[in-house]
mmCIF file of N, CA and C in Angstrom:
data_model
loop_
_atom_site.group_PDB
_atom_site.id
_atom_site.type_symbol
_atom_site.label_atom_id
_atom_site.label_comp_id
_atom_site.label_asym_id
_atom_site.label_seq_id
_atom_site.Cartn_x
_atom_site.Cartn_y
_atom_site.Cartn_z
ATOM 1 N N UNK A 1 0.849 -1.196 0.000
ATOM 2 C CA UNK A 1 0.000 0.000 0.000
ATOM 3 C C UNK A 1 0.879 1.237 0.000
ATOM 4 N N UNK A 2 0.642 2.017 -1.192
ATOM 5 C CA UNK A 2 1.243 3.584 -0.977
ATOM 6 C C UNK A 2 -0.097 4.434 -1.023
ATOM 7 N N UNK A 3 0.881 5.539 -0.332
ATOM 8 C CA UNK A 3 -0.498 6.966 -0.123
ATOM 9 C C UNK A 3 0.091 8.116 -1.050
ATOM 10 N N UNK A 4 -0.630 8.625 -1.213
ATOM 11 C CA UNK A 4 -0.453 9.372 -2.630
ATOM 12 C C UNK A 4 -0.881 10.621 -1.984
ATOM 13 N N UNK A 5 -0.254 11.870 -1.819
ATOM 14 C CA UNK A 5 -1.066 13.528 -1.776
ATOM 15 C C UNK A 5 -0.995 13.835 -2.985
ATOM 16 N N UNK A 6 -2.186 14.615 -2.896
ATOM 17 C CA UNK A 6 -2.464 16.016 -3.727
ATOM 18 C C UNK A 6 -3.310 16.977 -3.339
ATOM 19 N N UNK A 7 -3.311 17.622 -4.433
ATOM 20 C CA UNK A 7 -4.379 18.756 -4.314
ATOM 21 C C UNK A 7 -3.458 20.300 -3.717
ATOM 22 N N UNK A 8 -2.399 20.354 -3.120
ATOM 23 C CA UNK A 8 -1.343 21.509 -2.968
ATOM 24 C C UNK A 8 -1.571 22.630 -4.318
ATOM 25 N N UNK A 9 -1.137 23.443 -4.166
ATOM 26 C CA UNK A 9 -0.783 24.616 -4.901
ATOM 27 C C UNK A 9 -0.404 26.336 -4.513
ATOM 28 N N UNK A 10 -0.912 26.923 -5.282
ATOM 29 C CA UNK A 10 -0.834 28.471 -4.860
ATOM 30 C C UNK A 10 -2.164 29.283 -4.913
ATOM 31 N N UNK A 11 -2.170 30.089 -3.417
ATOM 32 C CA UNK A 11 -3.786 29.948 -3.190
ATOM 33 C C UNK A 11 -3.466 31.438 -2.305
ATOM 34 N N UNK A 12 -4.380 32.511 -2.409
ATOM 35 C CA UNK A 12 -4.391 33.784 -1.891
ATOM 36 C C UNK A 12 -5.104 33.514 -0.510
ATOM 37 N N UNK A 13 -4.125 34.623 0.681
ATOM 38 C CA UNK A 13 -4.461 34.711 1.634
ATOM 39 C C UNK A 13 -6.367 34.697 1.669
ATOM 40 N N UNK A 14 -6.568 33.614 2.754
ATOM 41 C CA UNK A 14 -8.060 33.717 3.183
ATOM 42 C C UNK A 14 -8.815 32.805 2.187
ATOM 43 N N UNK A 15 -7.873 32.040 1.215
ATOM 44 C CA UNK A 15 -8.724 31.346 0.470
ATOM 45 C C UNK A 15 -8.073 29.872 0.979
ATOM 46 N N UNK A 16 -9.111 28.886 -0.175
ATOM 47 C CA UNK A 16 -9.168 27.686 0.576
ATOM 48 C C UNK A 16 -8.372 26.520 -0.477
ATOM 49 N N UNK A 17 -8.009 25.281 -0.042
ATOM 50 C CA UNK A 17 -7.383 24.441 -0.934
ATOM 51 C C UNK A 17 -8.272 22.975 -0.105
ATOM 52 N N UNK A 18 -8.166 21.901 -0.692
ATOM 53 C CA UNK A 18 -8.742 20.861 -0.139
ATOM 54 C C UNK A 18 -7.595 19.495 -0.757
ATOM 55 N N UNK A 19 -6.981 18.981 0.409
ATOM 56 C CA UNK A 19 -5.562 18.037 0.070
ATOM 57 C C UNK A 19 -6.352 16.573 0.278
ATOM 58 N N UNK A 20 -6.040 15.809 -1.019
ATOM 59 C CA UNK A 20 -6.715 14.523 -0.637
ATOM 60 C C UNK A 20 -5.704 13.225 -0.645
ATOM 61 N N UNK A 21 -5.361 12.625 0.319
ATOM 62 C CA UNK A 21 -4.198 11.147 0.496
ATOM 63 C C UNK A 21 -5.000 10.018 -0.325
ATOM 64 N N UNK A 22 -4.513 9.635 -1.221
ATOM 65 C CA UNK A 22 -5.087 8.164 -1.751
ATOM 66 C C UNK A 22 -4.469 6.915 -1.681
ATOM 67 N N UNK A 23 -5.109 5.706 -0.670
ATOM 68 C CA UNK A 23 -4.417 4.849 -0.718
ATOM 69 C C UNK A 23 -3.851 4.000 -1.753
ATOM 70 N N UNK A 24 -3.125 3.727 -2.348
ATOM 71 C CA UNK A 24 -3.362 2.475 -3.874
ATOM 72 C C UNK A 24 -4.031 1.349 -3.637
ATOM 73 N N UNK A 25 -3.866 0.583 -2.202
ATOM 74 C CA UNK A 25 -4.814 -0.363 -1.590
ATOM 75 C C UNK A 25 -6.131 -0.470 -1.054
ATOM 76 N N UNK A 26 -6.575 -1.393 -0.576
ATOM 77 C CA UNK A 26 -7.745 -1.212 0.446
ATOM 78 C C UNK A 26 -7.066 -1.745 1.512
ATOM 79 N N UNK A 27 -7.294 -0.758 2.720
ATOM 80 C CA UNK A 27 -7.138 -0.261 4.047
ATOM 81 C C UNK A 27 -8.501 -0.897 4.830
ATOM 82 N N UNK A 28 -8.165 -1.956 5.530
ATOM 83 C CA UNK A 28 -9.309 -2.609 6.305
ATOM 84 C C UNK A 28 -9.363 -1.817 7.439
ATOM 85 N N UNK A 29 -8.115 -1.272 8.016
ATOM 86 C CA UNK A 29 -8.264 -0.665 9.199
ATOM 87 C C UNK A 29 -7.021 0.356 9.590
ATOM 88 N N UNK A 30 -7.048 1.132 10.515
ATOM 89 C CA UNK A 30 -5.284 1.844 11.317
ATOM 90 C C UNK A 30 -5.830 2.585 11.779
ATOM 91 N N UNK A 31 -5.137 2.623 12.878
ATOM 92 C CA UNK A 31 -4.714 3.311 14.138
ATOM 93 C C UNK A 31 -5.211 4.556 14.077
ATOM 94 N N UNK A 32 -3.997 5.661 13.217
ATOM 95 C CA UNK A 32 -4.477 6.463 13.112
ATOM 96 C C UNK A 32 -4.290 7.347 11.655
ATOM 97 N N UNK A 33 -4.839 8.355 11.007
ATOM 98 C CA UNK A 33 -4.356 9.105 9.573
ATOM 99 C C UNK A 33 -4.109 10.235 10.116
ATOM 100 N N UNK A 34 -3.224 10.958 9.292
ATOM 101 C CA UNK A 34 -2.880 12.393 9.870
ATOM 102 C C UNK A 34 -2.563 13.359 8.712
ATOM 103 N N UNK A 35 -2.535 14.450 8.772
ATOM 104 C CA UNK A 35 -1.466 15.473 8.080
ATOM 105 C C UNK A 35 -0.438 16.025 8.499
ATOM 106 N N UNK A 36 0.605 16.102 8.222
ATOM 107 C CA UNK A 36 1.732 16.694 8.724
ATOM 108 C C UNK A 36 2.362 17.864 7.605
ATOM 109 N N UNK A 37 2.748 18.804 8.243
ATOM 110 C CA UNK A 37 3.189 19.799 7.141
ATOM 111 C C UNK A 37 4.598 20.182 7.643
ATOM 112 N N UNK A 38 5.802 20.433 6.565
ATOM 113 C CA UNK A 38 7.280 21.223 7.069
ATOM 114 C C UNK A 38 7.720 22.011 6.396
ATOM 115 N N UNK A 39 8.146 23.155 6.861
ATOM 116 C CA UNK A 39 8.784 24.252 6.251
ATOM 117 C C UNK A 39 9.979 24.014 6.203
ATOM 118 N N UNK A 40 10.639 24.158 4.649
ATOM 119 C CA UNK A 40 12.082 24.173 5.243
ATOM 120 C C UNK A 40 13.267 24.531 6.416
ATOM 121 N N UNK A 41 13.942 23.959 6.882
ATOM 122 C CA UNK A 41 14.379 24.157 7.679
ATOM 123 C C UNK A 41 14.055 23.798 8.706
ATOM 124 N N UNK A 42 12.452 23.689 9.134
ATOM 125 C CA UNK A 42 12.148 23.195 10.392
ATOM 126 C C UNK A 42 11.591 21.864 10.644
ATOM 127 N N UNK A 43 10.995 21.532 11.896
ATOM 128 C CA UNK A 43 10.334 19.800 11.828
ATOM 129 C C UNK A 43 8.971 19.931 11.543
ATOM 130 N N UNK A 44 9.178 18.674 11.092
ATOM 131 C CA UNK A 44 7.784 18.223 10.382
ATOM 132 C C UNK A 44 7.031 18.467 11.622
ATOM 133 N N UNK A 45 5.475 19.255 11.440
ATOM 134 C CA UNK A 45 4.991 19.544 12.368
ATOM 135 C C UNK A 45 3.026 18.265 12.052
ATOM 136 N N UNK A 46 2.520 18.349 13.127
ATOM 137 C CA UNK A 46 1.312 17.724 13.451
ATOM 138 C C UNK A 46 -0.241 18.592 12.868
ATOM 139 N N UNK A 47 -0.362 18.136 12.118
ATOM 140 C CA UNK A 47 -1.571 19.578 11.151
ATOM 141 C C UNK A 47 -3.226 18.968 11.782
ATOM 142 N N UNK A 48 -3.114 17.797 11.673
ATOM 143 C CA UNK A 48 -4.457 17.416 11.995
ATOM 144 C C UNK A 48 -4.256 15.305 12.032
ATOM 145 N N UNK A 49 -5.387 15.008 12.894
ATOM 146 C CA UNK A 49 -5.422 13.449 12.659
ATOM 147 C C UNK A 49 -6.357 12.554 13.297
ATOM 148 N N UNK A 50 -7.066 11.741 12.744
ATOM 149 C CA UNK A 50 -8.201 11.213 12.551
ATOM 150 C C UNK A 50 -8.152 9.838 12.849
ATOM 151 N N UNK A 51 -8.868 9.354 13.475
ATOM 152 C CA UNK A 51 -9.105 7.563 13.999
ATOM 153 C C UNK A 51 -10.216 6.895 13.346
ATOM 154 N N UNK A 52 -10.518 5.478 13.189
ATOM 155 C CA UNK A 52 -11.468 4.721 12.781
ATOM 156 C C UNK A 52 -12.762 4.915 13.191
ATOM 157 N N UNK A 53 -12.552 5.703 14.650
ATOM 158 C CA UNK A 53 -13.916 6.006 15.197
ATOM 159 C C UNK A 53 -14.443 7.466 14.476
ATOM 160 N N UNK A 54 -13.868 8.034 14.036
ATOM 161 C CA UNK A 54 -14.205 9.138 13.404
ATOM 162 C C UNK A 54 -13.544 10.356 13.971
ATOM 163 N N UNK A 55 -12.867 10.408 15.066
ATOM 164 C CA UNK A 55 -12.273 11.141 16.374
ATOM 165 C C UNK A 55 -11.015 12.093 15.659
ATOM 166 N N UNK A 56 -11.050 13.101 15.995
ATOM 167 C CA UNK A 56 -9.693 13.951 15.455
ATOM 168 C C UNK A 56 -9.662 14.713 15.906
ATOM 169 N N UNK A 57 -8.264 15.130 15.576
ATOM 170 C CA UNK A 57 -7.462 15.955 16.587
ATOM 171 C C UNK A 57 -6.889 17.338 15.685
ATOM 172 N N UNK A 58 -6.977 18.440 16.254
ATOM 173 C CA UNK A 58 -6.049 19.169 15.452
ATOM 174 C C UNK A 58 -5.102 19.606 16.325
ATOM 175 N N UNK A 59 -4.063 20.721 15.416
ATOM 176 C CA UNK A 59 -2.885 21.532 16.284
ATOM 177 C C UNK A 59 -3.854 22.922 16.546
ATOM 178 N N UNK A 60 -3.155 23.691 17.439
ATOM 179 C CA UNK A 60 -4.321 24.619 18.268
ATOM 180 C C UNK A 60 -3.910 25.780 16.487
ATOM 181 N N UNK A 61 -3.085 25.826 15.728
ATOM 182 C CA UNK A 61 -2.893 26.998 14.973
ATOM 183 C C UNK A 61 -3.812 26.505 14.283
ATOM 184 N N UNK A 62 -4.422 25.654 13.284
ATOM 185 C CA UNK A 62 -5.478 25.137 12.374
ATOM 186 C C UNK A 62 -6.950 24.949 12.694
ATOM 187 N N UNK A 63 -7.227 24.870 14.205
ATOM 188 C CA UNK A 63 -8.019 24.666 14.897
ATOM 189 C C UNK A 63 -9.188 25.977 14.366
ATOM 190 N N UNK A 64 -10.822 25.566 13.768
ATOM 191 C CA UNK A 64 -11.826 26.335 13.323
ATOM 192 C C UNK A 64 -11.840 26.802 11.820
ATOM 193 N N UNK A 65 -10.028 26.151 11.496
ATOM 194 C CA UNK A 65 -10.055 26.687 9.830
ATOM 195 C C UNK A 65 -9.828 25.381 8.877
ATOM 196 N N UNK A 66 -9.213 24.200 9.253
ATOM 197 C CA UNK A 66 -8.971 22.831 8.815
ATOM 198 C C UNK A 66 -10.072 21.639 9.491
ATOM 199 N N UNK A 67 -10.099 20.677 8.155
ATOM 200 C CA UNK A 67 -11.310 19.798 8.674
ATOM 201 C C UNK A 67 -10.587 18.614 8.073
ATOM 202 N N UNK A 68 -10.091 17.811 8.777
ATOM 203 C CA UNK A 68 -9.805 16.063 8.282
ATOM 204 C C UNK A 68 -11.009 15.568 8.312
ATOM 205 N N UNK A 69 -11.094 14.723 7.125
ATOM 206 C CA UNK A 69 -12.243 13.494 6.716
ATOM 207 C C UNK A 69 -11.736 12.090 6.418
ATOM 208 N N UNK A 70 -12.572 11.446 6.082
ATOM 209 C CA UNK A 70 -12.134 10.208 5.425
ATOM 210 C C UNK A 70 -12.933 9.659 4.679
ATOM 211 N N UNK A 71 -13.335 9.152 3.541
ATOM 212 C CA UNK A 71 -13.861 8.518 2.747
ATOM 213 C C UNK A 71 -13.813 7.421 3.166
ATOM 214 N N UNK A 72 -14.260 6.001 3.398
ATOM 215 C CA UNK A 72 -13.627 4.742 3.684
ATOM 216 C C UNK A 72 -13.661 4.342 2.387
ATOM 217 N N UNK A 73 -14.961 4.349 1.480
ATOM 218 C CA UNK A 73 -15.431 3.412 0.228
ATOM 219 C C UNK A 73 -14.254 3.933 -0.781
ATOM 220 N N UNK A 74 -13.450 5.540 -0.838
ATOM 221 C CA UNK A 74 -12.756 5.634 -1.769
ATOM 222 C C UNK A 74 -11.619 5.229 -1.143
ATOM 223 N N UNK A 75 -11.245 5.135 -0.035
ATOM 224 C CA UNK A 75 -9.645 5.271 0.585
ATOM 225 C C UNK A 75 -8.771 6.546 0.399
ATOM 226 N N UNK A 76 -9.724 7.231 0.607
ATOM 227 C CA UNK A 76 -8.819 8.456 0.392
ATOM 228 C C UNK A 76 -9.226 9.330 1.953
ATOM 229 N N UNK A 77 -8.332 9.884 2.616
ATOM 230 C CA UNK A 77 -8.363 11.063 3.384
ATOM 231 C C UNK A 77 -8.057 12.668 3.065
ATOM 232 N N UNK A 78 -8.334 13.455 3.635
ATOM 233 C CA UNK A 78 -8.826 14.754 2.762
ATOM 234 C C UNK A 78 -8.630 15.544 4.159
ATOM 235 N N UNK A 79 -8.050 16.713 3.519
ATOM 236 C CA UNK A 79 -7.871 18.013 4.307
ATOM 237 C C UNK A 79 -8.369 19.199 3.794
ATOM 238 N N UNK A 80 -9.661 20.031 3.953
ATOM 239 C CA UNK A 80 -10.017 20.944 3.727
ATOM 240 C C UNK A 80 -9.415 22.241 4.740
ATOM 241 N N UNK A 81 -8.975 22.855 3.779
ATOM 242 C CA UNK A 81 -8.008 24.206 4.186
ATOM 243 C C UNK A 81 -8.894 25.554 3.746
ATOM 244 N N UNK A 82 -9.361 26.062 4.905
ATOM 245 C CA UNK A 82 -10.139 27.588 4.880
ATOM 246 C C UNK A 82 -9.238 28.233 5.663
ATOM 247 N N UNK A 83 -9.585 29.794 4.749
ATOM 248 C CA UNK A 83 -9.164 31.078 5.697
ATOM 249 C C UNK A 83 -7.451 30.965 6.010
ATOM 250 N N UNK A 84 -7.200 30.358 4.755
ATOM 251 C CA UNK A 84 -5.968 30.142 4.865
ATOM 252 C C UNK A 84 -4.991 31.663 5.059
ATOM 253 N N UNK A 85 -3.545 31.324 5.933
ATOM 254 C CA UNK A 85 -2.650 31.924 6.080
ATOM 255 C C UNK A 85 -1.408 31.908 4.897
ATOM 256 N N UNK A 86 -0.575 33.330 5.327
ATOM 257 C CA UNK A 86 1.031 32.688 4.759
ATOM 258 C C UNK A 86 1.538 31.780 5.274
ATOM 259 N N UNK A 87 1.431 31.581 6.913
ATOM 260 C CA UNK A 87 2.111 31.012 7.601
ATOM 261 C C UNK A 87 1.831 29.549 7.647
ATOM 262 N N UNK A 88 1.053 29.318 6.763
ATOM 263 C CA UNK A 88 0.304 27.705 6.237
ATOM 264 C C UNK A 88 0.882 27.125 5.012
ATOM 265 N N UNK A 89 2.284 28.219 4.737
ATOM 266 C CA UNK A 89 2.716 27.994 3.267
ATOM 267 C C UNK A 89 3.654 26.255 3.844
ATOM 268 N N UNK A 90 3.619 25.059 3.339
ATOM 269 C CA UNK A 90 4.786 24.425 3.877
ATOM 270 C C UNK A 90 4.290 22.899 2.805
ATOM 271 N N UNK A 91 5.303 21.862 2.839
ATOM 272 C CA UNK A 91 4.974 20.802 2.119
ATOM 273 C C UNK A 91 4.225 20.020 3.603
ATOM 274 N N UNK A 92 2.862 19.337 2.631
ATOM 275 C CA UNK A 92 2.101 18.517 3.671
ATOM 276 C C UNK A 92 2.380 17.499 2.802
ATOM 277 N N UNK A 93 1.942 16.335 4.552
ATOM 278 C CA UNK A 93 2.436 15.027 3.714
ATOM 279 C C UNK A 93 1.245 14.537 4.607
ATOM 280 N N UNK A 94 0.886 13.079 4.164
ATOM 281 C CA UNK A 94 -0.178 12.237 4.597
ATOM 282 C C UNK A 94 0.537 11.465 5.332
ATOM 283 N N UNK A 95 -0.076 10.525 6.545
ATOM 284 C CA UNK A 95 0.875 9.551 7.237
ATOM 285 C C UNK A 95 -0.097 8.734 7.812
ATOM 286 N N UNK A 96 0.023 7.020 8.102
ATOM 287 C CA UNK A 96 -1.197 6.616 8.304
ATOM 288 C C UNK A 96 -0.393 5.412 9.329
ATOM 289 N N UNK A 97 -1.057 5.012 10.555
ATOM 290 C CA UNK A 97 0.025 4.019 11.663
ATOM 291 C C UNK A 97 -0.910 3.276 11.454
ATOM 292 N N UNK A 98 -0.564 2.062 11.771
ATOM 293 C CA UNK A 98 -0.719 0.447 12.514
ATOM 294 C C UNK A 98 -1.973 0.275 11.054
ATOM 295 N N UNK A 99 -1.719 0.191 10.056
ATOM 296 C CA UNK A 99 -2.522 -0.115 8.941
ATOM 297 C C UNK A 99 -2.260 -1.421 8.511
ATOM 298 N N UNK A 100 -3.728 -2.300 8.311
ATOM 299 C CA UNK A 100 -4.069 -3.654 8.118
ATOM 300 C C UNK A 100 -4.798 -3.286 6.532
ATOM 301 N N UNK A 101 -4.181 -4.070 5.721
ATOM 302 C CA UNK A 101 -5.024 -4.152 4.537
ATOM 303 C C UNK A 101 -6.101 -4.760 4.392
ATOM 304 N N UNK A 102 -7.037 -4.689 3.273
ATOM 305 C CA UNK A 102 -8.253 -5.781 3.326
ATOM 306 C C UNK A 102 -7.069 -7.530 2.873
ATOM 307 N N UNK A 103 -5.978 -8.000 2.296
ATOM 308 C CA UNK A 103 -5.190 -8.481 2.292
ATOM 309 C C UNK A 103 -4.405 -9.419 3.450
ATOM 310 N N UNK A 104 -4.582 -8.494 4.838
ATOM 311 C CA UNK A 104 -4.299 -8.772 6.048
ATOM 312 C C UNK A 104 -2.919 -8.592 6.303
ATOM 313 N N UNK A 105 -2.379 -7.653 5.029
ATOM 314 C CA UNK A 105 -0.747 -7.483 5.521
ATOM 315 C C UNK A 105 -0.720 -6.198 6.070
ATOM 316 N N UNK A 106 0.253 -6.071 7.014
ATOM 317 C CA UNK A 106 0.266 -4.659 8.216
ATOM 318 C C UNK A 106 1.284 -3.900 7.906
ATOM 319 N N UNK A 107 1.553 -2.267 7.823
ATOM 320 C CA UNK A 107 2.334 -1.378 7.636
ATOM 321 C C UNK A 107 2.283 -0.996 8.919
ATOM 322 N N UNK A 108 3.194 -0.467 9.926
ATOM 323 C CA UNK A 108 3.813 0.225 10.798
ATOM 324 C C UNK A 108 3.493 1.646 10.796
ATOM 325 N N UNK A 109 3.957 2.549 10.148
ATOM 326 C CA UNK A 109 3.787 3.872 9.689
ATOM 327 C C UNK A 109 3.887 3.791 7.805
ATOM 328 N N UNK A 110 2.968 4.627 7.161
ATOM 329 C CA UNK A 110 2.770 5.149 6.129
ATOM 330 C C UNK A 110 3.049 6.443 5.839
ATOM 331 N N UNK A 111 3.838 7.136 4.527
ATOM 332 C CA UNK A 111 4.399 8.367 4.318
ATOM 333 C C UNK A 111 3.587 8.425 2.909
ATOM 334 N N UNK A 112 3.201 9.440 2.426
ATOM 335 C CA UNK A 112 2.904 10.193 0.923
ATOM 336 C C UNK A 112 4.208 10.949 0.809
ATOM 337 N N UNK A 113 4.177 11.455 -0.385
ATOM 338 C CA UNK A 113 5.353 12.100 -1.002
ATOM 339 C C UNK A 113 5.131 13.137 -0.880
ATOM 340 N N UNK A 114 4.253 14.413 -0.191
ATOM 341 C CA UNK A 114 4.267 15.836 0.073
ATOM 342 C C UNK A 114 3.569 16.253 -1.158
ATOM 343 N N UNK A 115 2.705 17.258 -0.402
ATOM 344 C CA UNK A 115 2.349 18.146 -1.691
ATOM 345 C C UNK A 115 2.359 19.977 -1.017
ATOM 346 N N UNK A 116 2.845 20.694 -2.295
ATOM 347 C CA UNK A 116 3.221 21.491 -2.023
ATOM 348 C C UNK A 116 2.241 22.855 -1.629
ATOM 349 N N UNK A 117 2.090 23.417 -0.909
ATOM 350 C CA UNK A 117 1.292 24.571 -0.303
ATOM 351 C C UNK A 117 1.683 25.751 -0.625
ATOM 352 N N UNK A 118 1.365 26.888 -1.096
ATOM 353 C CA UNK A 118 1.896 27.994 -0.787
ATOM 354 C C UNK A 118 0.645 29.169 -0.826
ATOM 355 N N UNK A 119 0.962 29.933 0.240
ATOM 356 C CA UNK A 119 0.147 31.104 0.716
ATOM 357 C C UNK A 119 0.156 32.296 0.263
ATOM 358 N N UNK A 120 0.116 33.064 -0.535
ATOM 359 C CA UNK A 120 0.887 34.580 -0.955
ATOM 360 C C UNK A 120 -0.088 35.258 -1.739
ATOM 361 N N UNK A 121 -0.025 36.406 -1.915
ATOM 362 C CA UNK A 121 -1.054 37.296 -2.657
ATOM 363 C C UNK A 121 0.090 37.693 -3.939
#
């Protein structure tokens, strides 16, 4: 199973982008899905992340403007980005723990390849 981002680009202050992770597999189950975003130079930081029960979490800076979902039937997870900032400019990546395929083989942690964000007028 790989996870795939997209949906990144270049998007004016206060407007919105919507990032969607696609599994290539079917995902029977995991732990947990997340977004993570990094600016150069710094660490990969915690954007938002979502459980089987439907339960999620955000970081307090995204908190009222970002919404994690999940599709189950497509396998895809999704980040809707409102009221966006500059300071939201950074590569996000998808990441998915303790994942069981419909297959029954288990991944540890899951990475996407980043997709790129940028904030600017």
């Amino acid at each position: 199973v790989q996870l795939q981002a997209s949906g990144g680009g270049l998007v004016q202050p206060g407007g919105s982008l919507r990032l969607s992770c696609a599994a290539s597999g079917s995902i029977a189950s995991f732990n947990t899905m997340g977004w993570y975003r990094q600016v150069a130079g710094k660490q990969r930081e915690l954007v938002a992340t979502i459980r089987t029960s439907s339960w999620t979490n955000y970081a307090d800076s995204v908190k009222g403007r970002f919404t994690i979902s999940r599709d189950n039937a497509k396998n895809t997870m999704y980040l809707q980005m409102n009221s966006l900032k500059p300071e939201d400019t950074a590569v996000y990546y998808c990441n998915a723990n303790g994942v069981y395929t419909s297959t029954a083989y288990y991944y540890d942690t899951l990475w996407g390849q980043g997709t790129l964000v940028t904030v600017s007028s």
